JSON list of C-alpha atoms in Angstrom, two decimals:
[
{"chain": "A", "resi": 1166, "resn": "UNK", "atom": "CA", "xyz": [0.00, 0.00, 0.00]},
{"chain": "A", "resi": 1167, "resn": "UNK", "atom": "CA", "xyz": [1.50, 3.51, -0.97]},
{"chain": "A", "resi": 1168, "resn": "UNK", "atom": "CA", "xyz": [1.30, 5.70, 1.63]},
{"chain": "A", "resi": 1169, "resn": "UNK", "atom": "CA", "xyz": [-0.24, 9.11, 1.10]},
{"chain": "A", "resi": 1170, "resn": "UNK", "atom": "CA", "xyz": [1.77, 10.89, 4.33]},
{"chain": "A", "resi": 1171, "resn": "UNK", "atom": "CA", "xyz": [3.34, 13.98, 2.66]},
{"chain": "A", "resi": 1172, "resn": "UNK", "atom": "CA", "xyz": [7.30, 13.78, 2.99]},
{"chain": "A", "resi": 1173, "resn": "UNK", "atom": "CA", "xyz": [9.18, 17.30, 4.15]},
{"chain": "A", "resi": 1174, "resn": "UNK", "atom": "CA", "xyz": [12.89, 17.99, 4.35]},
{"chain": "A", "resi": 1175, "resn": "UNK", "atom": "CA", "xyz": [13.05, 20.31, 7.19]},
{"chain": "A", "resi": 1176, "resn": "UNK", "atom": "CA", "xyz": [16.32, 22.86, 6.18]},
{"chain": "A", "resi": 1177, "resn": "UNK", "atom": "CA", "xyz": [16.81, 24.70, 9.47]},
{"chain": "A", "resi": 1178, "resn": "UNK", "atom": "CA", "xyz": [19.18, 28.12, 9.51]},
{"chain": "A", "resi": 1179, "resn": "UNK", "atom": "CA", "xyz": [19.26, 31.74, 10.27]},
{"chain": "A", "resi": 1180, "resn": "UNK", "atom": "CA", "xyz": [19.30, 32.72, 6.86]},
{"chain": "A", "resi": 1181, "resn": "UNK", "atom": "CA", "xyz": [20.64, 35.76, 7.70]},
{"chain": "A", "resi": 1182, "resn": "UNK", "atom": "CA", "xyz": [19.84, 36.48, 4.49]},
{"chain": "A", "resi": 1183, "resn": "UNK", "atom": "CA", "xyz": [18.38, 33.99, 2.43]},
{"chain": "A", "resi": 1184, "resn": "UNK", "atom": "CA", "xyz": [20.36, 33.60, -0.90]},
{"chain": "A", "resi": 1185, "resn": "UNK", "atom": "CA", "xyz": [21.11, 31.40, -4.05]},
{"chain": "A", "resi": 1186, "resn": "UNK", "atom": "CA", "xyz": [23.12, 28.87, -2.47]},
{"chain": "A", "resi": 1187, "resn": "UNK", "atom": "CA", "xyz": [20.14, 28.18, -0.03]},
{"chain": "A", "resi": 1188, "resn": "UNK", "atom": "CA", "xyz": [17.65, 28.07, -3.00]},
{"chain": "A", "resi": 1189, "resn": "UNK", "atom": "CA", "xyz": [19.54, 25.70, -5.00]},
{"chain": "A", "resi": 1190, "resn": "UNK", "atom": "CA", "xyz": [19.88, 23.43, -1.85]},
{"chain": "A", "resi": 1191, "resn": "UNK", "atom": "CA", "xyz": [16.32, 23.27, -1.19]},
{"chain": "A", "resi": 1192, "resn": "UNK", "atom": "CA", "xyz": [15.49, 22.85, -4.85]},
{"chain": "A", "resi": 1193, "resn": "UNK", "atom": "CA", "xyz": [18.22, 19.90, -5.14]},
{"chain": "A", "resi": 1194, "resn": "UNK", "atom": "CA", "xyz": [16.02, 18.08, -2.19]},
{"chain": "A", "resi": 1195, "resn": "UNK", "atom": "CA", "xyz": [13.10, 18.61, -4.12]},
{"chain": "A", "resi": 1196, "resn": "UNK", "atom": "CA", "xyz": [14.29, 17.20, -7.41]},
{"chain": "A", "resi": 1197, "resn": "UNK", "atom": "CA", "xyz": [16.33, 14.48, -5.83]},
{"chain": "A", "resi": 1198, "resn": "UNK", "atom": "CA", "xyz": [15.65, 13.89, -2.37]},
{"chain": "A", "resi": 1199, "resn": "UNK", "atom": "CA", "xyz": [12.34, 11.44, -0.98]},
{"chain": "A", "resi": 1200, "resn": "UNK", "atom": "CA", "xyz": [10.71, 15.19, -0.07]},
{"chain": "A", "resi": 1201, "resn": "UNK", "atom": "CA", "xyz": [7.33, 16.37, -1.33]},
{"chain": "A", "resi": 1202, "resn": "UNK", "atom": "CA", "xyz": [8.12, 19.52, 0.69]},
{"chain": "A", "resi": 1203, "resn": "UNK", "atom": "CA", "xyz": [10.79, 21.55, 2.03]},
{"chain": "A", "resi": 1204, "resn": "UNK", "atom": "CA", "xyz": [10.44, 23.66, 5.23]},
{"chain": "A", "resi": 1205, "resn": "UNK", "atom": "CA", "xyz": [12.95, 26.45, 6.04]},
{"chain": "A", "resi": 1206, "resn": "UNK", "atom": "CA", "xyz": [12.76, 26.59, 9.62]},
{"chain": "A", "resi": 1207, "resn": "UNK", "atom": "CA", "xyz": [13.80, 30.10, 10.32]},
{"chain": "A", "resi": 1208, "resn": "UNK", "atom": "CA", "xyz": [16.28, 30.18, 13.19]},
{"chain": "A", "resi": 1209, "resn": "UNK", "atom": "CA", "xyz": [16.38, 33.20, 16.24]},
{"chain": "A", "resi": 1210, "resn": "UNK", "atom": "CA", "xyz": [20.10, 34.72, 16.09]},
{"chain": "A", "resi": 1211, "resn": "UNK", "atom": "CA", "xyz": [22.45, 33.80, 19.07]},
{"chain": "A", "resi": 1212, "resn": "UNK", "atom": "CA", "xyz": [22.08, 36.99, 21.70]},
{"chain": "A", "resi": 1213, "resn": "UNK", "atom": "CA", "xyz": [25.75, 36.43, 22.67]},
{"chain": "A", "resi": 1214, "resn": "UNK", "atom": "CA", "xyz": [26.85, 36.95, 18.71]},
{"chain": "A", "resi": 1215, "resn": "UNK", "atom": "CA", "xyz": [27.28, 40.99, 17.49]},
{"chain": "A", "resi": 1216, "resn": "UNK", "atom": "CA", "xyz": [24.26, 42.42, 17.17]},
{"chain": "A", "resi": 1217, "resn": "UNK", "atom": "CA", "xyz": [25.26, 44.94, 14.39]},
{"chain": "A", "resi": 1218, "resn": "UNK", "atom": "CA", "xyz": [25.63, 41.89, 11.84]},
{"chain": "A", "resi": 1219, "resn": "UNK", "atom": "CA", "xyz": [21.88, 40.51, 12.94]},
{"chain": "A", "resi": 1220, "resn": "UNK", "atom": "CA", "xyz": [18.97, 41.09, 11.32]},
{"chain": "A", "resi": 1221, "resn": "UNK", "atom": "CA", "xyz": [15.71, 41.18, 12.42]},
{"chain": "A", "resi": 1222, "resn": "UNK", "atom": "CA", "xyz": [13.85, 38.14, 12.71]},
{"chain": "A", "resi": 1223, "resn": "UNK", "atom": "CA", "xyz": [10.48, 39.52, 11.17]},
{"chain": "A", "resi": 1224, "resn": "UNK", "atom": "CA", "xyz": [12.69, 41.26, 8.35]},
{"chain": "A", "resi": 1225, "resn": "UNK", "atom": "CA", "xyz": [14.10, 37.67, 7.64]},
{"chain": "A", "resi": 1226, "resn": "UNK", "atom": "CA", "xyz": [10.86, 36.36, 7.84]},
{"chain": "A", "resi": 1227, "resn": "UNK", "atom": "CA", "xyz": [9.74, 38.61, 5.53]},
{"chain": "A", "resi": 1228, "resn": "UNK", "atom": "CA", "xyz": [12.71, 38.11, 2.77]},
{"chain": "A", "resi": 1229, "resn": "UNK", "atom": "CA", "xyz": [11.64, 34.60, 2.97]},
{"chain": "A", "resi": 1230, "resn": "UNK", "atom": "CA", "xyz": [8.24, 34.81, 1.61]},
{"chain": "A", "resi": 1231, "resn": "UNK", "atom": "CA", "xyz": [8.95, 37.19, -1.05]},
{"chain": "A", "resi": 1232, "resn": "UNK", "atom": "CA", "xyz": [11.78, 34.76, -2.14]},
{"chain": "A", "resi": 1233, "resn": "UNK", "atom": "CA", "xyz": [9.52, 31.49, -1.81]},
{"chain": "A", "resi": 1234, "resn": "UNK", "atom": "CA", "xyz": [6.66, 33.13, -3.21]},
{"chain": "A", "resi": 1235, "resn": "UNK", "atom": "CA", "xyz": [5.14, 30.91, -6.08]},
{"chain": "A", "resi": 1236, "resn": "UNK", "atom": "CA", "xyz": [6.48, 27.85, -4.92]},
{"chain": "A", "resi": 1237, "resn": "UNK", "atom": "CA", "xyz": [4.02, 26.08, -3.18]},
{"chain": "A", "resi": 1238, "resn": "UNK", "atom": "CA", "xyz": [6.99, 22.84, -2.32]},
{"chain": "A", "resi": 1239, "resn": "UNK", "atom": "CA", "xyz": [8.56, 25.78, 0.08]},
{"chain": "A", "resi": 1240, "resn": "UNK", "atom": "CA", "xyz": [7.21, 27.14, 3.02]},
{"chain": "A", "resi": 1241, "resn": "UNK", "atom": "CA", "xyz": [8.58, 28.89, 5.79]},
{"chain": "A", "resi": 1242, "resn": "UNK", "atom": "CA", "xyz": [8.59, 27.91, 9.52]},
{"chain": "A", "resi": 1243, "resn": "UNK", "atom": "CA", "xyz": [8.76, 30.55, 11.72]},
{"chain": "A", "resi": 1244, "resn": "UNK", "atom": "CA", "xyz": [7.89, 28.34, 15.17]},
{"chain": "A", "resi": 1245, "resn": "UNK", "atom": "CA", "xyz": [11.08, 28.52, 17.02]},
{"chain": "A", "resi": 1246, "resn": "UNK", "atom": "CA", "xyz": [10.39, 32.26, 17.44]},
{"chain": "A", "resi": 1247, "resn": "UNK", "atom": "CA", "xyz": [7.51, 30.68, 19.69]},
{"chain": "A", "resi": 1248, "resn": "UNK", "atom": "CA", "xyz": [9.87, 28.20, 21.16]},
{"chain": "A", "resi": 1249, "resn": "UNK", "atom": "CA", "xyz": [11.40, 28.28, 24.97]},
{"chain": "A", "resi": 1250, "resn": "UNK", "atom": "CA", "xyz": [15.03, 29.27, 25.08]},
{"chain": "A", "resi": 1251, "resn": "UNK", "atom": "CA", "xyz": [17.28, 27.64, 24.57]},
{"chain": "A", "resi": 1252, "resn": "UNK", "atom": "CA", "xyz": [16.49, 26.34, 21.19]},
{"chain": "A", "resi": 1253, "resn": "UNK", "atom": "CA", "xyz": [17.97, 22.64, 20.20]},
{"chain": "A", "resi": 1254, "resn": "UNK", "atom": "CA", "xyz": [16.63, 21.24, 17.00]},
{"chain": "A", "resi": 1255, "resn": "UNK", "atom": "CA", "xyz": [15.81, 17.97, 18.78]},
{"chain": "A", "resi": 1256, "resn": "UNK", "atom": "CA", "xyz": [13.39, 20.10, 20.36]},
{"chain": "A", "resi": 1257, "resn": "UNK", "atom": "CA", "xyz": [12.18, 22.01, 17.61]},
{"chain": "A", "resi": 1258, "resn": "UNK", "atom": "CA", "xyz": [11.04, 18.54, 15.61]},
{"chain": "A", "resi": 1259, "resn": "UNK", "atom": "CA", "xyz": [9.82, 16.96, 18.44]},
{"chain": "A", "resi": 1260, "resn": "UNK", "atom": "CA", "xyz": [7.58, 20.37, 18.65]},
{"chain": "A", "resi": 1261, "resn": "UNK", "atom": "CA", "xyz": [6.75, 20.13, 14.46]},
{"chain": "A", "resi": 1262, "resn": "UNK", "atom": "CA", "xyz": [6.00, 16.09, 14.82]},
{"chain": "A", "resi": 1263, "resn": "UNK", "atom": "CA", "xyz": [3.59, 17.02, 17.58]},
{"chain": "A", "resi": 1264, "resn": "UNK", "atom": "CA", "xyz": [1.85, 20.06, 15.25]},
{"chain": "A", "resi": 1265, "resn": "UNK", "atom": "CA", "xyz": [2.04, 18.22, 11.99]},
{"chain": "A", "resi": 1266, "resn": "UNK", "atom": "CA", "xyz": [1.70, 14.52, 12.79]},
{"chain": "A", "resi": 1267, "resn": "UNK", "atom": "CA", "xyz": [0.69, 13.61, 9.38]},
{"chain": "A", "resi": 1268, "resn": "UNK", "atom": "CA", "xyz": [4.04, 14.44, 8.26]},
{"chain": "A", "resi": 1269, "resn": "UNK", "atom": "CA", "xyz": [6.97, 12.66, 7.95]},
{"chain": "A", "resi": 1270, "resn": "UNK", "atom": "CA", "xyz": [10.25, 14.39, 8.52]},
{"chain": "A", "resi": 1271, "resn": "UNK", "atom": "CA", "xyz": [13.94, 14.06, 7.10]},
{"chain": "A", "resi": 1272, "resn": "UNK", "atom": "CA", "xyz": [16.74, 16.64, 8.18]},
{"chain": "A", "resi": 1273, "resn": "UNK", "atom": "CA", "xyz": [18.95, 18.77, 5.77]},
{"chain": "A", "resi": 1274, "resn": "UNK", "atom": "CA", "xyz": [22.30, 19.22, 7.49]},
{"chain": "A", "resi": 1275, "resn": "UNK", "atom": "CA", "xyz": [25.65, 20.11, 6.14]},
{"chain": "A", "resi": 1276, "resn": "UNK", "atom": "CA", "xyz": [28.52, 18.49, 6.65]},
{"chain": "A", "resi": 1277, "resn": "UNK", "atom": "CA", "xyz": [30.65, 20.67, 8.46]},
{"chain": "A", "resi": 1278, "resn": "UNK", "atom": "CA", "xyz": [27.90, 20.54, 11.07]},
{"chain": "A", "resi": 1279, "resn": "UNK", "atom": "CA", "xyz": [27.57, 16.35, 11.48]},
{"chain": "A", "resi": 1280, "resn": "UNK", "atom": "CA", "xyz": [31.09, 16.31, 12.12]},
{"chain": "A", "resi": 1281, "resn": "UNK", "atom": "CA", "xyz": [30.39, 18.41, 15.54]},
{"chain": "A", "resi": 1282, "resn": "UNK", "atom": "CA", "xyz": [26.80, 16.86, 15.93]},
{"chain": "A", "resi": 1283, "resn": "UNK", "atom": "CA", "xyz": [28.21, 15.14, 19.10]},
{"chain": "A", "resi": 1284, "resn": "UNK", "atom": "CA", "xyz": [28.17, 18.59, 20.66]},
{"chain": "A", "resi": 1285, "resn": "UNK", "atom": "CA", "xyz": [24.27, 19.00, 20.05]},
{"chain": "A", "resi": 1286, "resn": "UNK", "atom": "CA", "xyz": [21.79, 19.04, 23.01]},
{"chain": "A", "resi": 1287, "resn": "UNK", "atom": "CA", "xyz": [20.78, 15.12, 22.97]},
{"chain": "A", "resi": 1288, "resn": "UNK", "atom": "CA", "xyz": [22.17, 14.06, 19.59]},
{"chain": "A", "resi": 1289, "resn": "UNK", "atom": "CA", "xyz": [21.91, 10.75, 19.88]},
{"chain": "A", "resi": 1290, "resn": "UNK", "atom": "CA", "xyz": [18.11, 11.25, 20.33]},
{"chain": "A", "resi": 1291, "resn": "UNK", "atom": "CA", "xyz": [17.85, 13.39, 16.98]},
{"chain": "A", "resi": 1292, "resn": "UNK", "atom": "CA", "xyz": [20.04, 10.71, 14.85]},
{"chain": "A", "resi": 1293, "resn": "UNK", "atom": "CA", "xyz": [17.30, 8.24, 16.16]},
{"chain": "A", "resi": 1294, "resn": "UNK", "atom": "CA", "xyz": [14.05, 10.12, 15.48]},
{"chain": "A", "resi": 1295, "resn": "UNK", "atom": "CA", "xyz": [14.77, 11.79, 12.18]},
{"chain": "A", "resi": 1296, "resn": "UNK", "atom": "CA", "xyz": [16.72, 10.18, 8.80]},
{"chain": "A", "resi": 1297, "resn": "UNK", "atom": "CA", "xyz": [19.66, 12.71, 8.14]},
{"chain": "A", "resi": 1298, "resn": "UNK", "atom": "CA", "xyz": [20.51, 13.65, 4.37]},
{"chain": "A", "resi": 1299, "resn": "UNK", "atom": "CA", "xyz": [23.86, 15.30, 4.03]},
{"chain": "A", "resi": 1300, "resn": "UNK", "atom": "CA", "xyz": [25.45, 17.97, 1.89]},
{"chain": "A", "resi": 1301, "resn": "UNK", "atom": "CA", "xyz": [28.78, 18.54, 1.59]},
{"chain": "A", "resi": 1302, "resn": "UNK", "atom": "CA", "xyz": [30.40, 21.95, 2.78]},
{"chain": "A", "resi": 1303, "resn": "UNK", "atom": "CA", "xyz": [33.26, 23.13, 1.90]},
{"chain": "A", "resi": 1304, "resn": "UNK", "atom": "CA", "xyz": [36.56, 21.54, 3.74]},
{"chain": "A", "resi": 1305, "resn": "UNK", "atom": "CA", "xyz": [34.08, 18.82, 5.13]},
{"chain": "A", "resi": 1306, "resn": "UNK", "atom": "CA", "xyz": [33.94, 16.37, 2.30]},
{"chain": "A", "resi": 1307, "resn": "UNK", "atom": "CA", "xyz": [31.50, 13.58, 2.71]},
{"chain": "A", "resi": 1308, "resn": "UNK", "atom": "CA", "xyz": [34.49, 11.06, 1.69]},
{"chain": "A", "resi": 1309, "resn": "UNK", "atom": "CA", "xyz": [35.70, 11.83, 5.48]},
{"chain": "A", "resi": 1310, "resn": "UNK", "atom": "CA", "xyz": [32.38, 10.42, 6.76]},
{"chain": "A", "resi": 1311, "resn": "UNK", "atom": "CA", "xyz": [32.41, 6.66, 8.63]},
{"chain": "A", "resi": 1312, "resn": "UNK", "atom": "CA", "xyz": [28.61, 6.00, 9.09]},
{"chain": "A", "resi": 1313, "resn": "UNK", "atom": "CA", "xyz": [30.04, 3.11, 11.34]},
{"chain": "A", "resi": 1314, "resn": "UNK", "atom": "CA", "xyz": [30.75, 5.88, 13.66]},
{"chain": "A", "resi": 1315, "resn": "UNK", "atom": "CA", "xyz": [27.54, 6.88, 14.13]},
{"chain": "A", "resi": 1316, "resn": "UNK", "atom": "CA", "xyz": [25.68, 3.36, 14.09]},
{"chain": "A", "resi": 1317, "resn": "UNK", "atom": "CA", "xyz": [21.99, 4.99, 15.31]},
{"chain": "A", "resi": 1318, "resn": "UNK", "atom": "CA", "xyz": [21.75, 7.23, 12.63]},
{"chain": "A", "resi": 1319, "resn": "UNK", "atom": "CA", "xyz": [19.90, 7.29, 9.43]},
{"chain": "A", "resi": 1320, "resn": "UNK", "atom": "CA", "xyz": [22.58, 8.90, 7.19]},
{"chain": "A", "resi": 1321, "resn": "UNK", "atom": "CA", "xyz": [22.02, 9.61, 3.48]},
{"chain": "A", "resi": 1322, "resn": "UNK", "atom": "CA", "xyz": [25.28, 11.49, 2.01]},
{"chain": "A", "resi": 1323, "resn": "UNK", "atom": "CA", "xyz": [24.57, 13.40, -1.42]},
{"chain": "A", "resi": 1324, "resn": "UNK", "atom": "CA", "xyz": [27.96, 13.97, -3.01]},
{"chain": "A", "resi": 1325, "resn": "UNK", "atom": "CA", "xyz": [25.82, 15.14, -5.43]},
{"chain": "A", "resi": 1326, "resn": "UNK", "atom": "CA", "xyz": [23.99, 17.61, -3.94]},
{"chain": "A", "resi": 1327, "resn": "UNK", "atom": "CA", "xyz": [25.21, 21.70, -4.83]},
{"chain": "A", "resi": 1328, "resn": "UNK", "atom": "CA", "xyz": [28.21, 23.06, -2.57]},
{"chain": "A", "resi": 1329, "resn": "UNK", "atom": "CA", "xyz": [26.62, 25.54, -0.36]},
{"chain": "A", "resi": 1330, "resn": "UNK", "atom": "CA", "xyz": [30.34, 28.23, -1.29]},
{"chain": "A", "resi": 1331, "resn": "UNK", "atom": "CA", "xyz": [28.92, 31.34, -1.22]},
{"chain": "A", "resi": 1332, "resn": "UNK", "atom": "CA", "xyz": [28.00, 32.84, 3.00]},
{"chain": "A", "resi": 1333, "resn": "UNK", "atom": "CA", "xyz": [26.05, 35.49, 3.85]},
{"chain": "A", "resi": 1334, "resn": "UNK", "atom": "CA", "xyz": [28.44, 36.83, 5.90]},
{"chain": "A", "resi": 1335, "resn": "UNK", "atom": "CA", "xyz": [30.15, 37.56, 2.63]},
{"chain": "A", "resi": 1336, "resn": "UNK", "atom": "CA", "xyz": [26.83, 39.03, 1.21]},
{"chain": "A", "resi": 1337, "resn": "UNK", "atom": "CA", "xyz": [26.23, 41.64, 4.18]},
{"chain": "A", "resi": 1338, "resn": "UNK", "atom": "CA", "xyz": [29.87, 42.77, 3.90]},
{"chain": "A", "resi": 1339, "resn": "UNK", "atom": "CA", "xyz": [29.65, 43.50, 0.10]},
{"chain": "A", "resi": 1340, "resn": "UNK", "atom": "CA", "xyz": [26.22, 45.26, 0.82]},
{"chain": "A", "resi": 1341, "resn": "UNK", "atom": "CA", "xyz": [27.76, 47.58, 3.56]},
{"chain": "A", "resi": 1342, "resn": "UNK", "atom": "CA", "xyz": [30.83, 48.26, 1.66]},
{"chain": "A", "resi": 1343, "resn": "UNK", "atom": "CA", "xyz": [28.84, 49.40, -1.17]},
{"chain": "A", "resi": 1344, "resn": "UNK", "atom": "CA", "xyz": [29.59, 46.42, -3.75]},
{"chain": "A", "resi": 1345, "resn": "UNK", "atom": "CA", "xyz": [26.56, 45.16, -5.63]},
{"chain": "A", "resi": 1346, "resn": "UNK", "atom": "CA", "xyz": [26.57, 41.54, -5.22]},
{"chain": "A", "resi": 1347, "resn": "UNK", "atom": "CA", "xyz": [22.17, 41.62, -5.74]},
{"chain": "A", "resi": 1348, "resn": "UNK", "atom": "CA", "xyz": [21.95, 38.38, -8.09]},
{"chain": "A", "resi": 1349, "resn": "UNK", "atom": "CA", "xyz": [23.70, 36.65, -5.95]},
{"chain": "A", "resi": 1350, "resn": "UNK", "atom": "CA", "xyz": [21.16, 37.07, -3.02]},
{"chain": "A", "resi": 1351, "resn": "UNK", "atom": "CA", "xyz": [17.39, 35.21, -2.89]},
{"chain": "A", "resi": 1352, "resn": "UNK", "atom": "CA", "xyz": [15.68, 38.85, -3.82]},
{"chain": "A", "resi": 1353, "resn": "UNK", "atom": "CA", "xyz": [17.99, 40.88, -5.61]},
{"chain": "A", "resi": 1354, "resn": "UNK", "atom": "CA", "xyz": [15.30, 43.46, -5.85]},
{"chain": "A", "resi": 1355, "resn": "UNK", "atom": "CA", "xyz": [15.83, 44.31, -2.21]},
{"chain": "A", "resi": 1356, "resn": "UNK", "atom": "CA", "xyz": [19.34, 44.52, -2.06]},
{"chain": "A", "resi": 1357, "resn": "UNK", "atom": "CA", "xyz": [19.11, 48.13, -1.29]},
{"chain": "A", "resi": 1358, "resn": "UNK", "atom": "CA", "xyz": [17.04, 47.34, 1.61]},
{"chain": "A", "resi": 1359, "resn": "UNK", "atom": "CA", "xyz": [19.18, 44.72, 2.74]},
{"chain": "A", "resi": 1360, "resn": "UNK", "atom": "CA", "xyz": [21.65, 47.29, 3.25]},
{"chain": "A", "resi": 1361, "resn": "UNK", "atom": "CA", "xyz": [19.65, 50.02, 4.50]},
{"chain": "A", "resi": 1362, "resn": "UNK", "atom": "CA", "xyz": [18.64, 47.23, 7.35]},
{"chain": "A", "resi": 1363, "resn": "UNK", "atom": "CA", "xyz": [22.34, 46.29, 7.80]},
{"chain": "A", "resi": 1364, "resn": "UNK", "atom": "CA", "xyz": [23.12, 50.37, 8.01]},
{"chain": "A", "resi": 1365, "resn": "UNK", "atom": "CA", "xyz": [20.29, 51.11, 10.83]},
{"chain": "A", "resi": 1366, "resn": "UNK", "atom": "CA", "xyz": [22.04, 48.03, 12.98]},
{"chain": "A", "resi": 1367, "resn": "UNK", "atom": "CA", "xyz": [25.38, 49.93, 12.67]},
{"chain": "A", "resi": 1368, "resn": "UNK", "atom": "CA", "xyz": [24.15, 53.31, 13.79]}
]
């Protein structure tokens, strides 16, 4: 019997902004991935972390939907905003499974970050409840991966998958140093506000 449960890639991040690289990430997973659906789970900044280099979570939220507008396969998740502190994305999915039970959920992670996921609040929980499908980062490639190591987890590595090389850190220094780097962002149409929000955090 084929089941009819709707299949969702959650991606989470602070997309702080959104841009290319994180488009063509989530559209890999929906072209090649066993996802009907990929949520961006939009992630509150660390407090401890500069505050000039933050932006706001409603602008972020906001950037999102313009981006994602017209395709239906992405939606935005904005529940961690909701969430107790301190967030842990064990947390967060246990909260989504309990909100969207008829879903069932896969994980998005980069490389770079499995290799430290033994320093994430109850990890070995989170490789048991949720299949993991990797992407490789730059420096971290997926050849340096031993599954054996982590025997509890569902691991799915996409060699395949499009190298996430372009930061946004990169993107909100070009934008206050005056370089145009627009196409290169998920709205390039609001690349001037981008950097009039990136200003007002300065002054």
């Amino acid at each position: 019997m084929i089941s009819s449960r709707r299949r969702v890639c959650l991606y989470f991040g602070s997309f702080n902004p959104l841009h290319r690289a994180h488009l063509h990430l989530a559209q890999f997973a929906l072209d090649s991935l066993p996802c009907d659906e990929v949520w961006l789970v939009l992630s509150p900044l660390n407090p401890l972390k500069d505050r000039t280099t933050q932006l706001p979570f409603a602008w972020r939220a906001d950037y999102i939907r313009r981006a994602i507008q017209g395709e239906p396969r992405l939606r935005l998740i904005t529940l961690e905003e909701l969430l107790p502190l301190p967030h842990y994305t064990v947390r967060s999915i246990r909260a989504l499974r309990l909100l969207y039970p008829e879903y069932d959920f896969s994980l998005l992670i980069g490389s770079d970050n499995l290799r430290l996921i033994d320093r994430w609040y109850d990890y070995q929980r989170l490789l048991r409840i949720i299949p993991l499908h990797v992407y490789p980062r730059p420096g971290y490639p997926l050849e340096d991966i031993d599954p054996a190591a982590l025997p509890e987890a569902m691991l799915h590595l996409h060699p395949e998958a499009p190298q996430m090389d372009l930061a946004a850190t990169e993107l909100r220094e070009a934008a206050l140093s005056g370089e145009d780097r627009s196409a290169e962002t998920a709205v390039p149409e609001l690349w001037e506000e981008l950097r009039a929000q990136l200003l007002s955090l300065q002054s």
